[in-house]
Coordinates of C-alpha atoms in Angstrom, one line a residue:
M1 CA -3.3 -14.0 38.4
D2 CA -1.0 -14.4 41.4
D3 CA -0.2 -11.1 43.1
G4 CA 3.3 -12.2 43.8
L5 CA 3.9 -12.7 40.1
V6 CA 2.5 -9.3 39.3
R7 CA 4.8 -7.6 41.8
A8 CA 7.8 -9.5 40.5
K9 CA 7.3 -8.4 36.9
P10 CA 8.9 -5.0 37.1
H11 CA 11.9 -6.6 38.7
L12 CA 12.0 -9.2 35.9
E13 CA 11.9 -6.6 33.2
Q14 CA 14.7 -4.6 34.9
R15 CA 16.8 -7.7 35.5
H16 CA 16.6 -8.7 31.8
A17 CA 17.0 -5.3 30.3
A18 CA 19.3 -5.2 27.3
P19 CA 22.8 -4.3 28.3
G20 CA 24.4 -1.3 26.7
I21 CA 21.6 -0.7 24.1
G22 CA 22.0 3.1 24.3
G23 CA 19.9 5.2 21.9
F24 CA 17.0 7.3 23.0
Q25 CA 13.4 6.8 24.0
M26 CA 10.7 6.3 21.3
G27 CA 7.8 8.7 21.7
F28 CA 6.0 11.6 20.2
G29 CA 9.3 13.3 19.5
V30 CA 10.4 10.5 17.3
F31 CA 7.1 10.4 15.5
F32 CA 7.2 14.2 15.0
V33 CA 10.7 13.9 13.4
C34 CA 9.4 11.1 11.2
W35 CA 6.5 13.3 10.1
I36 CA 8.7 16.3 9.5
A37 CA 11.1 14.2 7.3
A38 CA 8.1 12.8 5.4
A39 CA 6.7 16.3 4.9
A40 CA 10.0 17.6 3.6
V41 CA 10.0 14.7 1.0
A42 CA 6.3 15.4 0.1
L43 CA 7.0 19.2 -0.4
A44 CA 10.1 18.4 -2.5
L45 CA 8.1 16.0 -4.7
G46 CA 5.3 18.4 -5.4
R47 CA 1.5 18.1 -5.7
D48 CA 0.1 14.7 -6.6
T49 CA -1.5 14.5 -10.1
S50 CA -1.4 10.7 -10.6
W51 CA -3.5 8.8 -13.1
D52 CA -5.3 7.0 -10.3
L53 CA -6.3 10.3 -8.7
R54 CA -7.7 11.6 -12.0
N55 CA -9.4 8.4 -12.8
Y56 CA -11.1 7.2 -9.6
H57 CA -9.6 8.3 -6.2
H58 CA -11.5 11.7 -6.4
Y59 CA -14.6 10.5 -8.2
N60 CA -15.3 7.5 -6.0
A61 CA -15.4 9.6 -2.9
Y62 CA -17.5 12.2 -4.6
A63 CA -20.0 9.6 -5.8
L64 CA -20.3 8.2 -2.3
M65 CA -20.8 11.6 -0.6
E66 CA -23.1 13.0 -3.2
G67 CA -25.2 9.9 -3.8
R68 CA -24.2 9.5 -7.5
W69 CA -24.6 5.7 -7.5
E70 CA -28.3 6.0 -8.4
I71 CA -27.5 8.3 -11.3
D72 CA -24.1 7.6 -12.9
L73 CA -22.9 4.5 -14.7
A74 CA -19.2 3.7 -13.7
P75 CA -17.5 6.9 -15.0
A76 CA -14.2 5.5 -13.8
G77 CA -14.7 2.1 -15.4
A78 CA -14.0 -1.0 -13.3
H79 CA -12.2 1.2 -10.8
S80 CA -15.6 2.8 -9.9
F81 CA -16.4 -0.2 -7.8
L82 CA -13.4 0.0 -5.5
H83 CA -13.8 0.9 -1.8
P84 CA -13.7 4.7 -1.4
G85 CA -12.9 4.7 2.3
L86 CA -9.2 5.6 2.0
D87 CA -10.0 8.3 -0.5
L88 CA -12.5 10.2 1.8
P89 CA -10.0 12.1 3.9
F90 CA -8.3 13.6 0.8
Y91 CA -11.6 14.3 -0.9
L92 CA -12.9 16.1 2.2
L93 CA -9.7 18.2 2.3
T94 CA -10.3 19.3 -1.3
Q95 CA -13.9 20.3 -0.4
S96 CA -12.7 22.5 2.5
P97 CA -10.9 25.8 2.7
L98 CA -7.6 23.9 2.9
N99 CA -7.9 23.2 -0.8
A100 CA -6.3 26.6 -1.3
W101 CA -3.3 25.5 0.7
P102 CA -1.8 22.6 -1.2
Q103 CA 1.5 22.6 0.7
L104 CA -0.4 22.2 4.0
V105 CA -2.5 19.4 2.5
S106 CA 0.7 17.6 1.4
V107 CA 2.2 18.0 4.9
L108 CA -1.0 16.5 6.3
Q109 CA -1.0 13.6 3.8
A110 CA 2.7 13.0 4.7
G111 CA 1.5 12.1 8.2
Y112 CA 0.7 8.6 6.9
A113 CA 4.3 8.2 5.9
G114 CA 5.5 9.6 9.2
L115 CA 3.4 6.9 11.0
L116 CA 4.8 4.2 8.7
A117 CA 8.4 5.3 9.5
F118 CA 7.6 5.3 13.2
L119 CA 6.2 1.8 13.1
T120 CA 9.1 0.6 10.9
I121 CA 11.6 1.9 13.5
A122 CA 9.7 0.2 16.3
L123 CA 10.0 -3.1 14.5
A124 CA 13.6 -2.5 13.7
N125 CA 14.2 -1.8 17.4
L126 CA 12.7 -5.1 18.4
A127 CA 14.8 -7.0 15.9
C128 CA 18.1 -5.2 16.5
H129 CA 18.1 -5.1 20.3
G130 CA 14.8 -6.5 21.7
S131 CA 13.3 -3.2 22.9
A132 CA 10.6 -1.4 20.9
E133 CA 11.0 1.6 23.1
R134 CA 14.6 2.4 22.3
V135 CA 15.8 3.6 19.0
T136 CA 19.5 3.2 18.2
I137 CA 21.7 4.1 15.2
A138 CA 21.5 0.4 14.0
S139 CA 17.7 0.3 14.2
A140 CA 17.3 3.7 12.5
L141 CA 19.6 2.6 9.7
A142 CA 17.7 -0.6 9.2
A143 CA 14.5 1.3 9.0
C144 CA 15.8 3.9 6.6
F145 CA 17.1 1.2 4.3
G146 CA 13.5 0.2 3.3
L147 CA 11.8 3.5 3.9
T148 CA 13.9 5.1 1.2
G149 CA 13.0 2.5 -1.4
A150 CA 11.4 3.0 -4.8
A151 CA 8.0 1.7 -3.7
T152 CA 7.7 3.8 -0.5
L153 CA 9.5 7.2 -0.9
P154 CA 7.8 8.3 -4.2
E155 CA 4.4 7.7 -2.6
I156 CA 4.8 10.1 0.3
G157 CA 2.1 12.8 0.1
S158 CA 0.3 11.0 -2.7
T159 CA -3.2 9.5 -2.9
Y160 CA -2.1 5.9 -3.9
N161 CA -3.1 4.7 -0.3
D162 CA -0.4 2.0 -0.2
I163 CA 1.3 3.7 2.7
Q164 CA -1.9 3.6 4.8
I165 CA -2.1 -0.1 4.2
G166 CA 1.5 -0.4 5.3
C167 CA 0.7 1.3 8.6
L168 CA -2.1 -1.2 9.3
V169 CA 0.0 -4.3 8.3
L170 CA 3.0 -3.2 10.4
G171 CA 0.8 -2.3 13.3
A172 CA -0.5 -5.9 13.1
L173 CA 3.0 -7.3 13.1
I174 CA 4.0 -5.2 16.1
A175 CA 0.9 -6.4 18.0
L176 CA 1.9 -10.0 17.3
L177 CA 5.4 -9.5 18.7
L178 CA 4.0 -7.7 21.8
A179 CA 1.6 -10.6 22.3
A180 CA 4.6 -12.9 22.3
G181 CA 6.2 -10.7 25.0
A182 CA 3.0 -10.9 27.0
D183 CA 3.2 -14.7 26.7
E184 CA 6.7 -14.7 28.2
L185 CA 5.5 -12.5 31.1
Q186 CA 2.5 -14.8 31.7
E187 CA -0.2 -12.3 30.7
P188 CA -2.6 -14.5 28.6
S189 CA -5.4 -11.9 28.5
R190 CA -3.2 -9.2 27.2
A191 CA -1.6 -11.6 24.7
A192 CA -5.1 -12.6 23.4
R193 CA -6.2 -9.0 23.0
L194 CA -3.1 -8.1 21.1
R195 CA -3.5 -11.0 18.7
F196 CA -7.1 -10.2 18.1
L197 CA -6.1 -6.6 17.5
A198 CA -3.4 -7.8 15.0
G199 CA -6.1 -9.7 13.1
S200 CA -8.4 -6.7 13.1
L201 CA -5.8 -4.5 11.7
G202 CA -4.9 -7.0 9.0
G203 CA -8.6 -7.4 8.2
C204 CA -9.1 -3.7 8.0
A205 CA -6.2 -3.4 5.5
V206 CA -7.8 -6.0 3.2
G207 CA -11.2 -4.4 3.6
L208 CA -10.0 -0.9 2.6
K209 CA -7.8 -2.1 -0.2
L210 CA -8.2 -5.6 -1.7
T211 CA -4.5 -5.8 -2.8
A212 CA -3.6 -6.2 0.8
A213 CA -5.0 -9.8 0.7
I214 CA -1.4 -11.0 0.2
F215 CA -0.6 -10.1 3.8
P216 CA -3.0 -12.1 6.1
P217 CA -1.4 -15.5 5.2
A218 CA 2.0 -14.0 6.1
L219 CA 0.5 -12.6 9.4
L220 CA -0.8 -16.1 10.2
L221 CA 2.7 -17.5 9.8
A222 CA 4.1 -14.7 11.9
A223 CA 1.5 -15.4 14.6
A224 CA 2.4 -19.1 14.7
L225 CA 6.1 -18.4 14.9
A226 CA 5.8 -15.7 17.5
V227 CA 4.0 -17.8 20.1
C228 CA 5.8 -18.9 23.3
G229 CA 4.2 -22.3 23.7
G230 CA 3.3 -25.6 22.1
A231 CA 0.9 -26.6 19.3
A232 CA -2.2 -25.7 21.3
S233 CA -0.9 -22.2 22.0
R234 CA -0.1 -21.7 18.3
A235 CA -3.5 -22.9 17.2
W236 CA -5.2 -20.5 19.6
A237 CA -3.0 -17.6 18.5
V238 CA -3.9 -18.3 14.8
A239 CA -7.6 -18.6 15.7
L240 CA -7.6 -15.3 17.5
L241 CA -5.8 -13.7 14.6
A242 CA -8.4 -15.1 12.1
M243 CA -11.3 -14.0 14.2
G244 CA -9.9 -10.5 14.5
G245 CA -9.3 -10.5 10.7
A246 CA -12.8 -11.6 9.9
L247 CA -14.2 -8.8 12.2
G248 CA -11.9 -6.1 10.7
F249 CA -12.8 -7.1 7.2
A250 CA -16.5 -7.2 8.0
L251 CA -16.4 -3.8 9.6
T252 CA -14.5 -2.1 6.8
Y253 CA -15.7 -3.9 3.6
G254 CA -19.0 -5.4 4.8
P255 CA -21.2 -2.3 4.2
W256 CA -19.6 -1.6 0.9
G257 CA -19.8 -5.2 -0.2
W258 CA -23.5 -5.3 0.7
F259 CA -24.0 -2.1 -1.2
L260 CA -22.5 -3.7 -4.4
W261 CA -24.2 -7.0 -3.9
V262 CA -27.7 -5.5 -3.8
R263 CA -27.0 -3.5 -6.9
F264 CA -24.9 -5.8 -9.0
G265 CA -25.1 -9.3 -7.6
N266 CA -21.4 -9.3 -6.7
P267 CA -19.9 -7.7 -3.5
F268 CA -16.8 -6.8 -5.5
G269 CA -18.4 -5.4 -8.6
P270 CA -16.6 -6.9 -11.7
F271 CA -13.8 -8.3 -9.6
F272 CA -13.8 -12.0 -8.5
N273 CA -16.8 -12.6 -10.8
N274 CA -15.4 -16.1 -11.5
I275 CA -16.6 -16.8 -8.0
F276 CA -19.8 -14.8 -7.7
H277 CA -21.0 -15.1 -11.4
S278 CA -23.0 -11.8 -11.6
P279 CA -24.7 -11.7 -15.1
L280 CA -23.6 -8.1 -15.4
F281 CA -19.9 -8.9 -15.7
P282 CA -17.7 -11.5 -17.4
S283 CA -16.8 -14.6 -15.4
T284 CA -13.2 -13.6 -15.0
G285 CA -11.1 -12.5 -12.0
Q286 CA -10.0 -9.2 -13.5
R287 CA -6.4 -9.7 -12.5
D288 CA -3.7 -7.4 -13.8
L289 CA -1.1 -9.8 -15.2
R290 CA 1.2 -7.3 -16.9
F291 CA 4.0 -7.4 -14.3
L292 CA 4.1 -11.1 -13.4
P293 CA 7.4 -12.9 -14.2
D294 CA 7.1 -15.0 -17.4
N295 CA 8.4 -18.2 -15.8
L296 CA 9.8 -19.8 -12.7
A297 CA 13.4 -19.0 -13.6
E298 CA 12.6 -15.4 -14.1
A299 CA 10.7 -15.3 -10.8
L300 CA 13.8 -16.6 -8.9
Y301 CA 16.0 -13.7 -10.0
Y302 CA 13.2 -11.1 -10.5
P303 CA 14.5 -8.5 -8.0
F304 CA 17.8 -8.4 -9.8
I305 CA 16.0 -7.3 -13.0
W306 CA 14.8 -4.0 -11.5
A307 CA 18.0 -3.6 -9.5
R308 CA 19.2 -2.1 -12.7
R309 CA 17.3 0.4 -14.7
S310 CA 14.1 -1.2 -16.1
E311 CA 10.8 -0.1 -17.5
G312 CA 7.5 -2.0 -17.3
V313 CA 8.9 -4.7 -15.1
V314 CA 7.2 -4.0 -11.7
L315 CA 5.9 -0.5 -12.6
E316 CA 5.1 1.5 -15.8
P317 CA 7.8 4.2 -15.3
P318 CA 11.5 3.5 -15.4
L319 CA 13.1 2.7 -12.1
A320 CA 16.2 1.1 -10.6
D321 CA 16.4 -0.1 -7.0
A322 CA 18.6 -2.8 -5.6
R323 CA 16.9 -3.0 -2.1
F324 CA 14.9 -6.1 -2.9
A325 CA 17.8 -7.8 -4.5
I326 CA 20.1 -7.0 -1.5
G327 CA 17.4 -7.6 1.2
L328 CA 16.1 -10.9 -0.1
T329 CA 19.7 -12.2 -0.7
A330 CA 20.4 -11.2 2.9
L331 CA 17.3 -13.0 4.1
L332 CA 18.4 -16.2 2.4
L333 CA 21.9 -15.8 3.8
V334 CA 20.5 -15.5 7.3
M335 CA 18.6 -18.8 6.8
L336 CA 21.8 -20.5 5.6
L337 CA 24.1 -19.2 8.2
G338 CA 21.6 -19.8 11.0
A339 CA 21.3 -23.4 9.9
W340 CA 25.1 -23.7 9.7
R341 CA 25.6 -22.3 13.2
W342 CA 22.9 -24.5 14.6
L343 CA 24.5 -27.6 13.1
Y344 CA 28.0 -26.7 14.5
R345 CA 26.7 -25.2 17.8
N346 CA 28.5 -27.9 19.9
D347 CA 31.9 -27.6 18.1
R348 CA 32.0 -23.8 18.1
P349 CA 30.0 -22.6 21.2
Q350 CA 31.8 -19.3 21.2
R351 CA 30.3 -18.4 17.8
A352 CA 26.7 -19.4 18.8
W353 CA 24.3 -16.6 19.3
A354 CA 22.1 -17.7 22.2
G355 CA 18.9 -16.4 20.7
D356 CA 15.9 -18.0 22.2
Q357 CA 18.0 -19.7 24.9
A358 CA 19.8 -16.5 25.9
A359 CA 19.9 -15.5 29.6
E360 CA 19.0 -11.8 28.7
R361 CA 15.4 -11.3 27.8
S362 CA 16.3 -8.6 25.3
E363 CA 18.2 -11.2 23.2
R364 CA 15.3 -13.6 23.3
V365 CA 12.9 -10.9 22.2
A366 CA 15.3 -9.8 19.4
A367 CA 15.8 -13.4 18.2
R368 CA 12.0 -13.9 18.0
A369 CA 11.5 -10.6 16.3
V370 CA 14.1 -11.3 13.6
R371 CA 12.5 -14.8 13.0
V372 CA 9.0 -13.3 12.8
V373 CA 9.9 -10.3 10.6
L374 CA 12.0 -12.4 8.2
A375 CA 9.3 -15.1 7.9
F376 CA 6.6 -12.4 7.3
T377 CA 8.8 -10.7 4.7
L378 CA 9.6 -13.9 2.8
A379 CA 6.0 -15.1 2.8
S380 CA 4.6 -11.7 1.8
Y381 CA 7.1 -11.4 -1.0
V382 CA 6.2 -14.9 -2.4
A383 CA 2.5 -14.0 -2.3
W384 CA 3.1 -10.6 -3.9
L385 CA 5.2 -12.1 -6.6
A386 CA 2.5 -14.7 -7.5
A387 CA -0.4 -12.3 -7.2
F388 CA 0.6 -9.2 -9.2
S389 CA 4.2 -8.2 -8.8
I390 CA 3.3 -4.5 -8.8
L391 CA 5.9 -2.7 -6.8
R392 CA 3.5 -0.1 -5.2
Y393 CA 1.7 -2.9 -3.4
A394 CA 4.9 -4.1 -1.7
V395 CA 5.4 -1.2 0.6
P396 CA 5.0 -3.3 3.8
I397 CA 7.6 -5.7 2.5
E398 CA 10.1 -3.1 1.3
V399 CA 10.2 -1.2 4.6
L400 CA 11.3 -4.3 6.4
L401 CA 14.2 -5.3 4.1
G402 CA 16.7 -3.4 6.3
V403 CA 16.0 -5.9 9.1
A404 CA 17.2 -8.7 6.8
V405 CA 20.4 -6.8 6.0
W406 CA 21.1 -6.2 9.6
A407 CA 20.5 -9.8 10.6
A408 CA 22.7 -11.1 7.7
A409 CA 25.5 -8.8 8.9
R410 CA 25.1 -10.1 12.4
E411 CA 25.3 -13.7 11.3
L412 CA 28.3 -13.1 9.1
L413 CA 30.2 -11.4 12.0
L414 CA 29.3 -14.2 14.4
A415 CA 30.3 -16.9 11.9
S416 CA 33.7 -15.3 11.3
G417 CA 34.2 -14.2 14.9
P418 CA 37.3 -14.8 17.0
S419 CA 38.4 -18.3 17.9
A420 CA 38.3 -19.8 21.4
G421 CA 40.4 -17.9 23.9
W422 CA 39.4 -14.5 22.9
V423 CA 37.2 -12.6 25.3
L424 CA 35.1 -9.8 23.8
P425 CA 32.3 -7.8 25.4
A426 CA 28.7 -8.8 24.9
G427 CA 27.3 -7.4 21.7
W428 CA 30.7 -6.7 20.2
W429 CA 29.2 -7.3 16.7
R430 CA 26.6 -4.5 16.9
G431 CA 28.8 -1.7 15.6
G432 CA 29.9 -3.9 12.7
A433 CA 26.4 -4.8 11.8
A434 CA 25.3 -1.2 11.8
L435 CA 28.2 -0.3 9.5
C436 CA 27.2 -3.0 7.1
V437 CA 23.6 -1.6 7.0
A438 CA 24.9 1.9 6.5
T439 CA 27.1 0.7 3.6
A440 CA 24.2 -1.1 1.9
L441 CA 22.0 1.9 2.4
T442 CA 24.6 4.3 0.9
I443 CA 25.1 2.0 -2.2
C444 CA 21.3 1.8 -2.7
M445 CA 20.9 5.6 -2.4
V446 CA 23.6 6.1 -5.1
V447 CA 22.2 3.7 -7.6
T448 CA 18.4 4.1 -7.1
E449 CA 16.4 5.8 -9.8
Y450 CA 13.0 6.6 -8.4
P451 CA 9.9 6.1 -10.6
A452 CA 8.5 9.5 -11.8
H453 CA 4.9 9.4 -10.5
P454 CA 3.0 12.4 -11.9
R455 CA 3.6 15.5 -9.8
E456 CA 3.1 19.2 -10.5
P457 CA 4.3 22.4 -8.8
F458 CA 2.1 23.6 -6.0
R459 CA 1.5 26.8 -7.9
W460 CA -0.2 26.2 -11.3
E461 CA 0.9 28.7 -13.9
R462 CA -1.7 27.7 -16.5
E463 CA -5.5 28.1 -16.2
P464 CA -6.9 28.1 -13.6
Q465 CA -3.8 29.9 -12.2
G466 CA -2.9 29.8 -8.6
S467 CA -2.4 27.5 -5.7
A468 CA -4.9 24.7 -5.0
V469 CA -4.8 21.0 -4.3
L470 CA -7.4 20.4 -7.0
A471 CA -8.9 23.1 -9.2
V472 CA -11.3 22.6 -12.2
K473 CA -13.1 25.4 -13.9
H474 CA -16.9 24.9 -13.4
H475 CA -19.1 24.4 -16.4
N476 CA -22.9 24.9 -16.4
L477 CA -24.5 22.2 -18.5
P478 CA -28.1 22.2 -19.8
E479 CA -30.7 20.3 -17.8
D480 CA -30.8 16.5 -18.2
S481 CA -27.4 16.4 -19.9
L482 CA -25.6 13.1 -20.4
V483 CA -21.8 13.3 -20.2
L484 CA -19.9 10.3 -21.7
M485 CA -16.4 9.7 -20.4
L486 CA -14.5 8.7 -23.6
G487 CA -11.1 9.7 -22.3
P488 CA -9.1 7.8 -19.7
A489 CA -8.7 9.4 -16.3
V490 CA -11.2 12.3 -16.7
S491 CA -13.8 11.4 -14.1
F492 CA -12.2 13.9 -11.6
V493 CA -13.9 16.6 -13.7
A494 CA -17.4 15.4 -12.8
P495 CA -17.9 17.4 -9.6
S496 CA -17.3 20.6 -11.6
M497 CA -20.1 19.9 -14.1
D498 CA -23.1 21.8 -12.8
G499 CA -26.6 21.3 -14.0
I500 CA -30.0 19.8 -13.0
G501 CA -30.2 16.1 -13.8
V502 CA -26.7 15.8 -15.2
R503 CA -25.6 12.1 -15.6
F504 CA -22.1 10.7 -16.1
V505 CA -21.5 7.5 -18.0
G506 CA -18.2 5.6 -18.4
A507 CA -17.2 4.0 -21.6
P508 CA -17.7 0.2 -21.1
N509 CA -14.9 -2.2 -21.8
P510 CA -15.9 -5.8 -22.7
E511 CA -13.1 -7.1 -20.4
W512 CA -15.0 -6.0 -17.3
A513 CA -18.4 -4.9 -18.6
G514 CA -19.3 -7.9 -20.7
A515 CA -20.3 -8.2 -24.4
A516 CA -22.7 -5.8 -26.0
D517 CA -24.8 -8.7 -27.5
N518 CA -25.5 -10.0 -24.0
P519 CA -28.7 -8.2 -22.9
A520 CA -27.8 -8.9 -19.2
S521 CA -24.4 -7.4 -19.3
Y522 CA -23.3 -4.0 -17.9
T523 CA -22.3 -3.0 -21.4
A524 CA -26.0 -3.5 -22.5
R525 CA -27.1 -1.3 -19.5
V526 CA -24.8 1.5 -20.7
L527 CA -25.9 1.0 -24.3
Q528 CA -29.6 1.3 -23.3
A529 CA -28.8 4.5 -21.2
V530 CA -26.9 6.2 -24.1
R531 CA -29.2 5.2 -27.0
S532 CA -32.4 6.1 -25.2
H533 CA -31.1 9.5 -24.1
T534 CA -32.9 12.4 -25.8
G535 CA -31.5 15.4 -24.1
P536 CA -28.2 17.3 -24.5
A537 CA -25.2 15.0 -24.8
F538 CA -21.5 15.6 -24.3
V539 CA -18.3 13.6 -24.4
L540 CA -15.4 14.3 -22.0
L541 CA -11.9 13.3 -23.1
E542 CA -8.3 14.2 -22.5
D543 CA -7.5 14.9 -26.2
A544 CA -9.9 15.1 -29.2
D545 CA -7.3 13.0 -31.1
L546 CA -6.8 10.4 -28.4
Y547 CA -9.9 8.7 -27.0
D548 CA -11.6 5.3 -26.8
R549 CA -12.6 4.9 -30.4
E550 CA -13.8 1.4 -29.9
A551 CA -16.3 2.5 -27.2
A552 CA -17.4 5.4 -29.4
D553 CA -18.1 3.1 -32.3
L554 CA -20.0 0.7 -30.0
L555 CA -22.2 3.5 -28.6
Q556 CA -22.5 5.1 -32.0
V557 CA -21.2 8.4 -30.7
E558 CA -19.8 11.0 -33.0
F559 CA -18.8 14.5 -31.9
D560 CA -17.9 17.7 -33.6
R561 CA -14.3 18.7 -33.2
A562 CA -15.3 22.3 -33.6
S563 CA -17.6 22.0 -30.6
C564 CA -14.8 20.9 -28.2
R565 CA -13.9 23.3 -25.5
P566 CA -11.1 23.0 -22.9
V567 CA -11.8 22.3 -19.3
P568 CA -9.1 24.1 -17.5
N569 CA -7.8 22.2 -14.4
N570 CA -4.6 21.7 -12.5
L571 CA -4.2 18.0 -12.7
T572 CA -3.6 17.5 -16.4
R573 CA -2.8 19.8 -19.2
V574 CA -5.6 18.8 -21.6
V575 CA -9.2 17.9 -20.9
E576 CA -11.9 18.7 -23.5
L577 CA -15.7 18.8 -23.4
C578 CA -17.3 18.2 -26.8
R579 CA -20.9 18.3 -28.0
W580 CA -22.1 14.9 -29.1
R581 CA -24.2 14.5 -32.2

C-alpha cells in the first residue's frame, strides 16, 4: 500500500468527522454500565427455573461431561440430541462452589445481555451518526427500544441461550459495516478479514443453536449491500462471508454432528431426517408449527396481533408488545419516504438527505449503516416468520427495531422540513428524531406485558431449603437400576441419582422416535432396553397423576402409587420417584 495514502488516512478521518455528534466515548465503562443494568434486571426477575432448563439444558451438558451417551437413551426426548455447547458454562457453574451463590451466578449470566446491549448501542451509533465509538442520547434510545422488548428482557440471566446467539449475530453485522468502512479507506486486507470474521460469527451462531439458521441469508444480503464497489466486489464479499460461515459452522457443530452421525446415522439426531433418512427416526423435519400464521393475510398483520394481549401466538405465556408492530411499520415507512425523496430529489433539493453522496464521511457511514441494518432486519423477520414465528428466537431482530423507528422519524422530519429560503444548521432534525424514539419507547414500556417465564426466588423456602442455583436431594439407587423418565422436564434430576450402573431412559414419542412396530426405530431400541431389563426399575415423573400414559402403556410399565417418593429440588415443586412393577 502506498505510504502517502497511509499517512493521509488520519487526516482524512479527522476531516470527515461528524460535526456536532456530542455524546461520550464507547469503551469498557459503557460495557460495565450495560452489564450492571442487565444484572439488575436479572436479580429482579429471580432464579431461572424454565421448562427447557429442567428438560435438557442441564441434562445435555451433564451427559456430555459424564459420558452418559453410551449408557442413557434420550432422557430429554428429542431435545437430548441438541448441541450442549451453550449449556456448558451454566452447568459448570452449578458444579462449582458458586452454585451456593445464585445471585452471583445470575449476575454472571447477565453478562451476555450486557454484551448484547453494548453491541446494539454500537450498531445504533453507526446508524444514527456514523461513528460506532460515540454513544449519544439518540443512539442510546434507539438501542433501548429493542433491548426492553418482550423477547429480550425476560431472557436476561436465563439459560435459553438466545441472547448469546444475538451477540454473535450482531457482532457479525458490526464486522460487515466495519469492512465497508475499510473499503472506503482503501484497506482491502482489513475488509477481507472483517468479512471472513463476520461469516465465522454467523456460522458459529448456527452451529451452537440451529434456530439461528434464519440469520445467514440476511447477513449475505447485508454483506452485498454494505460493499463499496461494483458487482465483483459484492461477489467477493459474499464469498468471504460464506467461507467464514462454513468454517464457523464446521468448528462449532462439526464434532457434535460427527458424534451423532456415527451413532444414529444423522448429524442432527431426529431433526432434518427428511434429508438424512436415518432408519432410527421418522422421515420428517421435526418442525414446531404451533406458532406459524395460518395464512398470508394473517402473516401480513401478525405483529399487530401480539401488540395487544395474546396467548399462544408467538409464545405460550400471555404477552403484549407493540415493538414489532411499530418497528416494522417504521421500516416500511422509511422505504416509502426514501423512494419518494429520491424521486423528487431535483425538485426539492433542500429536503434531500445527502446519504451516500454526502460530503461528510460520517453521513455516508450512517446512510450505509441504516440501509444495511434495515435490510438485515426485514430479511431476518421474513425468514423468522416463515420458519417458526417463536418470539424467543427473534432477539437479534427485536434489538434492532429502534434503528427503524429512528430512521423513520428522520425521514418524516426531512420530508416535512422547511421550504427553500430557510437556513438551518446541519443535523437540525437529530433532536426531533430522538424525541420520536423516546415517545415510541415510552408508549411501548407502558403497554408491554412481559411473558412470565418460570422464575423462583433466590432463596428456596421448601425442601431443600436455602440458596442455590440448582439443588436436588440425592437418592441412592440399587445397582443396575433403570430409571424411566415418564414425566416431562424431569431429566435435570438425573445427576442426583447415585448408584452403580444406573441407566436413564426417556419415554419415546412416535413423532420423533418412530413407530414401535418398526424394528429399526429408536422406539424399538427403547422397548428392547426396557423389556429386557431384569434389575430394579423406577419411573421419574412430575406428578403421579400427570404423566405420559401413552408411553407407559407402550412400554407396559405400571407403578405402585404407594411406592412414590418426592424428590425435593428447587426447580419445580413436584417430582416423584416411583417403584416400577
